[in-house]
Every structure is written in C-alpha cells, then in structure tokens.
XYZ file of N, CA and C in Angstrom:
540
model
N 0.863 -1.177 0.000
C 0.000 0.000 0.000
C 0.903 1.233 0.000
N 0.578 1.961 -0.982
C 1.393 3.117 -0.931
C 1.164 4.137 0.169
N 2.117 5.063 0.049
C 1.709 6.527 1.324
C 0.376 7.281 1.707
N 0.215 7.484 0.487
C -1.292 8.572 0.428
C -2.213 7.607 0.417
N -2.022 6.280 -0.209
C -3.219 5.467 0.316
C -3.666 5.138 1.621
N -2.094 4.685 2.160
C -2.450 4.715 3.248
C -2.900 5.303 4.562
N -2.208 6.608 4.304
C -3.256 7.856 5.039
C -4.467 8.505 4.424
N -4.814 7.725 2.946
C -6.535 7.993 2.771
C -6.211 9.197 1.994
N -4.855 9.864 1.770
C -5.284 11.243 0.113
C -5.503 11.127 -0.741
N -5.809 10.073 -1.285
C -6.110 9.350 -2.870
C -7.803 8.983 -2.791
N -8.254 9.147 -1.513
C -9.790 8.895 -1.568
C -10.821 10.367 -1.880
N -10.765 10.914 -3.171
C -11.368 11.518 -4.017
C -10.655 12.845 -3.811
N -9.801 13.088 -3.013
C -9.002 14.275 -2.817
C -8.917 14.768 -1.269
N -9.543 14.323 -0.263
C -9.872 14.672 0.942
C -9.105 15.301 1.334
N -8.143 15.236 1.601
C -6.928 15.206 2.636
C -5.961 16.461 1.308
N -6.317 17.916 0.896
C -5.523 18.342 -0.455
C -4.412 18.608 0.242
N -4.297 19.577 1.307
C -3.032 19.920 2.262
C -2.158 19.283 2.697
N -2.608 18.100 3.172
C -1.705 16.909 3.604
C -0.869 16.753 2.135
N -1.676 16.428 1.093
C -1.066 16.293 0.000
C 0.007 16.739 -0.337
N -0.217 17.866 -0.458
C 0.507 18.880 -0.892
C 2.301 18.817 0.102
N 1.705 18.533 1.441
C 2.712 18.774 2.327
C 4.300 17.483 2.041
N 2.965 16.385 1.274
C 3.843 15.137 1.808
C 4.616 14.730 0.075
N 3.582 15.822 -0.963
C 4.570 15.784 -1.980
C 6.302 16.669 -1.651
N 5.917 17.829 -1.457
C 7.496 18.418 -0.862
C 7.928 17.144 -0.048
N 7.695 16.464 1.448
C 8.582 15.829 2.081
C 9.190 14.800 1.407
N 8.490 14.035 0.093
C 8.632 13.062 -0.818
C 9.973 13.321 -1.418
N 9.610 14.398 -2.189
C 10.618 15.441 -2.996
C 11.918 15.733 -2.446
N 11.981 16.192 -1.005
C 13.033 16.340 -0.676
C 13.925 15.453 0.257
N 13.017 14.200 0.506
C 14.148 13.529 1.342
C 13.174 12.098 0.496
N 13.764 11.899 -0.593
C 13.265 10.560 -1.563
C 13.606 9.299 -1.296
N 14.809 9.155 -0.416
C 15.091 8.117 0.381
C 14.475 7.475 1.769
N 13.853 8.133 2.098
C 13.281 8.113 3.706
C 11.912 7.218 2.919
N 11.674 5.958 4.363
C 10.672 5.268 4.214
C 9.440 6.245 4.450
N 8.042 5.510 4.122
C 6.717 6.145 4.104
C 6.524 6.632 5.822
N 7.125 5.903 6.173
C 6.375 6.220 7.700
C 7.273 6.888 8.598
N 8.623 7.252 8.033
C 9.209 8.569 8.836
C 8.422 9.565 8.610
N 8.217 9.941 6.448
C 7.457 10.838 5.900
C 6.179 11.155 6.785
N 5.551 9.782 7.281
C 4.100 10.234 7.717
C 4.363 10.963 9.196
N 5.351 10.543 9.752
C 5.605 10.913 10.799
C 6.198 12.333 10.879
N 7.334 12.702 9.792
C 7.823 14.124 10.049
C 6.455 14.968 9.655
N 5.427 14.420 8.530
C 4.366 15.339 8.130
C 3.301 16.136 9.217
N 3.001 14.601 10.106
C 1.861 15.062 11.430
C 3.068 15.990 12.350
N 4.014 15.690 12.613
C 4.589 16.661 14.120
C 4.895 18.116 13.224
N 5.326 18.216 11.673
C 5.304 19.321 11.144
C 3.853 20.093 11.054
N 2.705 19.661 10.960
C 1.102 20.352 10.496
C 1.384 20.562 12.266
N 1.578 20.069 12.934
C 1.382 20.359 15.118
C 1.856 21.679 14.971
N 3.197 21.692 14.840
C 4.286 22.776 14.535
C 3.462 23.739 14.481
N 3.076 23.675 13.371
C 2.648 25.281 12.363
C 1.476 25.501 12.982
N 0.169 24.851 13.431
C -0.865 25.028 13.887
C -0.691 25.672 15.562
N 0.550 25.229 15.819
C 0.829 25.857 17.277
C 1.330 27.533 16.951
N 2.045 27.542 16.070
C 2.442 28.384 15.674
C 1.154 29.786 15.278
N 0.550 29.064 14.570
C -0.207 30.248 13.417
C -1.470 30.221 13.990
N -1.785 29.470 15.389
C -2.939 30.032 16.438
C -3.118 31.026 16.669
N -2.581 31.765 16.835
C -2.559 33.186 17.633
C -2.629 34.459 16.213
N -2.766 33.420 15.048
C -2.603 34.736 14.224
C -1.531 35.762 13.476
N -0.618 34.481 13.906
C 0.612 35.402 13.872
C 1.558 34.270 13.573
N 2.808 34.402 12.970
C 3.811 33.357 12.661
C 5.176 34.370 13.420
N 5.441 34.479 14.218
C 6.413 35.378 14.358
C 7.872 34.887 13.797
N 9.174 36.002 13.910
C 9.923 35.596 13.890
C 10.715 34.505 14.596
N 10.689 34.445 15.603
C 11.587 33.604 16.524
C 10.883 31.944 16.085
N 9.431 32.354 16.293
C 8.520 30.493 16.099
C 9.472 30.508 14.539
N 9.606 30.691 13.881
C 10.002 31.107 12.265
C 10.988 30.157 12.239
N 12.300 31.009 13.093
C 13.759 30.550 13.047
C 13.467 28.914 14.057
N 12.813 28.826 14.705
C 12.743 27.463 15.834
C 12.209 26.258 14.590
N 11.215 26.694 13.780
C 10.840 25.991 12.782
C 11.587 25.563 11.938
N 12.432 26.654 11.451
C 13.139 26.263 9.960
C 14.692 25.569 10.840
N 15.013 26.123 11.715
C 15.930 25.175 12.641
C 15.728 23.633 13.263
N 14.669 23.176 13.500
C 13.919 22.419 13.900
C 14.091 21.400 12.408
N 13.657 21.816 11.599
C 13.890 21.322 10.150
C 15.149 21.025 9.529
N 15.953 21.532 10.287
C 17.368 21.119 9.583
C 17.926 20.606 10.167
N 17.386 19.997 11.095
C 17.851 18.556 12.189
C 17.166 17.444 11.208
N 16.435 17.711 10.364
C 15.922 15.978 9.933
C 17.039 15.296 8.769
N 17.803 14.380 9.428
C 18.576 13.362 8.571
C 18.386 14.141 7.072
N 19.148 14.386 6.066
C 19.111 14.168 4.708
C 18.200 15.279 4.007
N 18.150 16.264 5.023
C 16.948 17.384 4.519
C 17.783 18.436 4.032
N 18.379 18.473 2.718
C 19.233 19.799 2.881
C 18.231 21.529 2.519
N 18.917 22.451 2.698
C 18.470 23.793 2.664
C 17.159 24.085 1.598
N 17.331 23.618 0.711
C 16.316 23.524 -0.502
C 15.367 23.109 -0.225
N 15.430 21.929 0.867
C 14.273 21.151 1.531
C 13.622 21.712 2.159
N 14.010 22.229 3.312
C 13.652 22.877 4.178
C 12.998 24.266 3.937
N 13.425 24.778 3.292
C 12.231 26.099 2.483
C 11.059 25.499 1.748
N 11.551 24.166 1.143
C 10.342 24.140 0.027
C 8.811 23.245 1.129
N 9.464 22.492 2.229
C 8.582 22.066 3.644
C 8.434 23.490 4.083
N 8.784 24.247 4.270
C 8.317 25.421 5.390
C 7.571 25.763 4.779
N 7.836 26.620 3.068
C 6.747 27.375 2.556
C 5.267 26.375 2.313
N 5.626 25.176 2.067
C 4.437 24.344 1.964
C 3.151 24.616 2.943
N 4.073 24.150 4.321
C 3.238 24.550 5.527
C 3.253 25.506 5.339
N 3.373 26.887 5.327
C 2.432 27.996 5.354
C 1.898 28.299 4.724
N 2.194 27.937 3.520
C 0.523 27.953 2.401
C -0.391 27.759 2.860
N -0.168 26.274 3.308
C -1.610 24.904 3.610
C -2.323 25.648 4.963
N -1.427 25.925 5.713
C -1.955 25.909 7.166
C -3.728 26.656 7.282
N -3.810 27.814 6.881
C -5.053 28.677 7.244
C -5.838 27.597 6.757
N -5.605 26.787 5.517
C -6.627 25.740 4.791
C -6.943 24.573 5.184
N -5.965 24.052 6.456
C -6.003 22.681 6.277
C -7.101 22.171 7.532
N -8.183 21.197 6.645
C -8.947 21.298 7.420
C -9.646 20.162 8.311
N -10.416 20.110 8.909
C -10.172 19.089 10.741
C -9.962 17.818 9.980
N -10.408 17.568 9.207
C -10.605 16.214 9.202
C -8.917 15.781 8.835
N -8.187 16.579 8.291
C -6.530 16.144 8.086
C -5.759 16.442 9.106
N -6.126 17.657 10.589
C -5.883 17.357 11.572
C -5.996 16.071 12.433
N -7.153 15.962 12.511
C -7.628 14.533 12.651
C -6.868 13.332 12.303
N -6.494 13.259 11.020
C -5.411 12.542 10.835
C -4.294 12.356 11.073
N -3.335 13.640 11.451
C -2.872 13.888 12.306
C -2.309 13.234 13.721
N -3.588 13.522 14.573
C -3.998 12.871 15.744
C -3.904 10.818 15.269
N -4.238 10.718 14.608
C -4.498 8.731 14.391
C -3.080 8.494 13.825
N -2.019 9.343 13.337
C -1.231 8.767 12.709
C 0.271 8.978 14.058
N -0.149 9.919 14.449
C 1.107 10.002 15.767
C 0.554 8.764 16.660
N -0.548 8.114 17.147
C -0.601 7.427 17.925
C -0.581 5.980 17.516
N -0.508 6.053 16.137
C -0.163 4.542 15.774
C 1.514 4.915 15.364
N 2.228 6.012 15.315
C 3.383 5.611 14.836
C 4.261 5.462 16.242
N 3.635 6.193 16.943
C 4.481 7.034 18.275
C 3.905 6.098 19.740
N 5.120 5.860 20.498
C 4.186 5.545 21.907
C 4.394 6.518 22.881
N 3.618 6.419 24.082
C 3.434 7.650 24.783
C 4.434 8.140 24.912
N 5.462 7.851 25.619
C 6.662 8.794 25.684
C 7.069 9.847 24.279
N 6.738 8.665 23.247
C 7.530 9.540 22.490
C 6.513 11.052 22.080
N 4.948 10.693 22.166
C 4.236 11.572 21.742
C 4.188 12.409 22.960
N 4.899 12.590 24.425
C 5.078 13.672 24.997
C 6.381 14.467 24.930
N 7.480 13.769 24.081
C 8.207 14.772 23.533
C 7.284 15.663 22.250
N 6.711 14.860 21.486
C 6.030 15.909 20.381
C 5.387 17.428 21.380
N 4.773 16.669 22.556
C 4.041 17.619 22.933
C 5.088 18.884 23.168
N 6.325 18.772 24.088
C 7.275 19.159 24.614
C 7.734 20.039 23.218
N 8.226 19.529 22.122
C 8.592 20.216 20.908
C 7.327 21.450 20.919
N 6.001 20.974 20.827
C 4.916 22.406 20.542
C 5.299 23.506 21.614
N 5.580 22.644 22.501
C 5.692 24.077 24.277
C 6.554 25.083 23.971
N 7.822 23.917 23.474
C 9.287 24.976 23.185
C 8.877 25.649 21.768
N 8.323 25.334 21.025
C 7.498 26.290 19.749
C 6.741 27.701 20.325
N 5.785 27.591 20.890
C 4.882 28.275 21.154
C 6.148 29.033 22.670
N 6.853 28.875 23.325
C 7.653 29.403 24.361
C 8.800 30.246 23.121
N 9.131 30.420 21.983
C 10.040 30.544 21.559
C 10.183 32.139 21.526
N 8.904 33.102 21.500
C 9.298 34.482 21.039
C 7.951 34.838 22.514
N 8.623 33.566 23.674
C 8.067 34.863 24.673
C 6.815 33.925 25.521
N 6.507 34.039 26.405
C 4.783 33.060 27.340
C 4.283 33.184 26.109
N 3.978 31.585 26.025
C 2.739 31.373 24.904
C 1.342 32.222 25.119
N 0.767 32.452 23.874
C -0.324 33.513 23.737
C -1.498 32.420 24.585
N -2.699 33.106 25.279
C -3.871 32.273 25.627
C -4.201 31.358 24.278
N -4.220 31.602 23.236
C -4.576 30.609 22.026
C -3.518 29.320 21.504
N -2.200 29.722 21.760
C -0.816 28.862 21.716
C -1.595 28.050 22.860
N -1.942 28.215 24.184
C -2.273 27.356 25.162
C -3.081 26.673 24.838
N -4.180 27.243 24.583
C -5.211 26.187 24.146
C -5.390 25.368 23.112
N -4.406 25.582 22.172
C -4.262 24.591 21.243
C -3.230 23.351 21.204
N -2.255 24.003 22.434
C -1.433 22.667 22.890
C -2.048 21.935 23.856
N -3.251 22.664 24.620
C -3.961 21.930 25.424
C -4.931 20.671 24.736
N -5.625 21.268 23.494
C -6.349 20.487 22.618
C -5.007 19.096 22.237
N -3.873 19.672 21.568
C -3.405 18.520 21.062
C -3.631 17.156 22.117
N -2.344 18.063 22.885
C -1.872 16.778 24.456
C -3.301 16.063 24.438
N -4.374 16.600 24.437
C -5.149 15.712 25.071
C -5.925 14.767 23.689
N -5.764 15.214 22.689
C -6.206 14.522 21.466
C -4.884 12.887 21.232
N -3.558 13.470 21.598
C -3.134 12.731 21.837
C -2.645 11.532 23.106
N -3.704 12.161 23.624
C -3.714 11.126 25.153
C -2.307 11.544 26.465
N -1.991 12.946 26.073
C -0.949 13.141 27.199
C -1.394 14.381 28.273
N -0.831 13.912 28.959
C -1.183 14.530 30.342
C -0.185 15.410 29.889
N -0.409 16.724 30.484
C 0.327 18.135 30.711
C 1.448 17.703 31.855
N 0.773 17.043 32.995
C 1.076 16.750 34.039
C 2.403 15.854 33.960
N 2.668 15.089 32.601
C 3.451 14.309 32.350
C 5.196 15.122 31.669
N 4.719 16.146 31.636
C 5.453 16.803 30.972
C 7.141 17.491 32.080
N 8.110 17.060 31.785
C 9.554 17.119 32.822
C 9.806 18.170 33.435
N 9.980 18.663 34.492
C 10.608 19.757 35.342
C 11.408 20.593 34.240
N 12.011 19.642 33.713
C 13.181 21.153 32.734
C 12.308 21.656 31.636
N 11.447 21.955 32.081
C 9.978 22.331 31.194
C 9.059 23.356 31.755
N 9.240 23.272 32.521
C 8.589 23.953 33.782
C 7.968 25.293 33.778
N 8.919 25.920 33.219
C 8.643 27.158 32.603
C 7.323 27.596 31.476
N 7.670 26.201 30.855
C 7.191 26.622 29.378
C 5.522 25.955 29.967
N 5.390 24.582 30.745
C 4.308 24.075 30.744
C 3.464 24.584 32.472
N 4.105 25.203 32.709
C 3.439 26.144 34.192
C 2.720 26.979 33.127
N 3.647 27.405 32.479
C 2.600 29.169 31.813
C 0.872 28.034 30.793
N 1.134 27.210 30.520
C 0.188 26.334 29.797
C -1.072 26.273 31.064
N -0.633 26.745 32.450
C -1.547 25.896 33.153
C -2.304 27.696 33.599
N -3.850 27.959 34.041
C -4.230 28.429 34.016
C -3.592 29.537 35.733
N -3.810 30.648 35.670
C -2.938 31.111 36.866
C -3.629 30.491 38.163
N -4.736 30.251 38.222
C -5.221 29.697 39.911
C -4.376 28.506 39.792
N -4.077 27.809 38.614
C -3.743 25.959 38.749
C -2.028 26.073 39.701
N -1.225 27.353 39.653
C 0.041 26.877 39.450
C 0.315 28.432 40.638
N -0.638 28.850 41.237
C -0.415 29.967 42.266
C -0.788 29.518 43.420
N 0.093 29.795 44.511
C -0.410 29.154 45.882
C -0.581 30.783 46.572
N -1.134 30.995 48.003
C -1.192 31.748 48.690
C -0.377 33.721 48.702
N -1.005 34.328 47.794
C 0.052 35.442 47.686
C 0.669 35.828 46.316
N -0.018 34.935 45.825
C 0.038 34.796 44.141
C 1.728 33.972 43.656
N 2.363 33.134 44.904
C 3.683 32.970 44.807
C 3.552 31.577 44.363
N 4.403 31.218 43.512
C 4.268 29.634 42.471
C 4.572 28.614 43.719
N 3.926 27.962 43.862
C 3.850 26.441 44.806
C 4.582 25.622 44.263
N 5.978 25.653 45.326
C 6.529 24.247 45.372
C 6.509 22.717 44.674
C-alpha cells in the first residue's frame, strides 16, 4: 500500500493539504521510508498550527521551525524552504478532518513517551518568542489531550514553558507565589 493510500489522500481528494505537504517531504528527502514521511508530516502540520494560532507566525517560532527542520537526517536547505513554505501555504486551509489525521497517525506511529516529547517540541514552539499567547495554550492543550498526554506528564526542565500552559489559579499558591 502506498503513502497517500495509506493515510486515505487518494480517496477523491480529501486530505488536499496533507497532500501537498507530503509531496514536498517526498521530494526532498526521496530516500526516507513512508512512515518517517508520515511521521515528520503530522509533528510538522502540530508545529505550524501551534504556531499560526494566535494569528501570527512570528519571527523567533520562524527561526525554531526552519531550525527544527534542519535537524531531519538528509533534509538539505532547498528542503527545508520548500517544507516550510508548503506549511504555510496549507496551514489557514487545512482542514479538521486532516488534523484529525494527524492525531491517528502520531498514535499509531508514536508511543506515549515519544508523543510527549512531540508535545514538549509544541511548548518549546509556542515558548520561543516569549509566554505562549492564551490561544498557543489552548491549542497545545487540545493537542496533548487529542493525543492522550497529560500536561502533568510533561519534565521539570519544562517547567517554565508548561506552568505558563496551566491556568494562573492551577500553578499559584497563597500570595500569588508559584507552589513548590
């Protein structure tokens, strides 16, 4: 079974964004099996959707992105623009039901641990140009929990990034001073 069959883009066009996304990842790293591809595709659409919540793509989420991208094995510079600009085309367009997919394809590729580093990657995304916006929160709140992870699960050397995720009564004790 090929790629797009198997994530269902060949069923009358559903999925056009995904498409689109996983022709560039195809394109630029032609060696990589189907299911890294499916895998760099879902934590890349997380990325950008954490990102372009708030309305905004800033610089810093920008540079964390296209840096973030040039950690993947065999992706050279060419790659990595022609994946970035992809995702920001697609993003305003891409719609639930390829999120959705998304969500089914990290939890059959990924086991929990590994899908609370994904989560951990969105925190340090959305932490990158400053306290995530109330909408950065709530959309890493939506993921974690679409993907079955506790916030709660998330490491002390994090702390920073996933305290500000938690609402101010959750993470203020007596005096408005952060609890122990």
């Amino acid at each position: 079974m090929g790629l797009l069959a198997w994530l269902g883009l060949k069923q009358g066009g559903s999925f056009p964004n995904l498409d689109a996304l996983l022709t560039e990842l195809r394109a630029a790293l032609p060696d990589d099996e189907a299911v890294v591809l499916r895998y760099i595709a879902t934590v890349i659409i997380l990325l950008g959707k954490v990102a372009c919540v708030d309305g905004r793509f800033s610089d810093k989420e920008d540079e964390l992105l296209r840096e973030l991208l040039t950690h993947i094995d065999g992706l050279a510079p060419s790659g990595v623009e022609a994946v970035f600009n992809a995702l920001q085309g697609k993003l305003p367009a891409l719609q639930e039901g390829e999120v959705d997919r998304c969500y089914r394809e990290l939890k059959a590729l990924c086991n929990a641990s590994e899908r609370v580093e994904v989560v951990r990657l969105l925190i340090r995304l959305a932490a990158a140009d400053g306290a995530p916006t109330p909408a950065e929160r709530a959309e890493i709140e939506r993921i974690a929990e679409e993907l079955g992870v506790s916030l709660a699960d998330i490491e002390p050397d994090l702390s920073v990034e996933a305290g500000s995720l938690a609402p101010p009564d959750d993470q203020s004790g007596p005096g408005g001073k952060p609890q122990a």
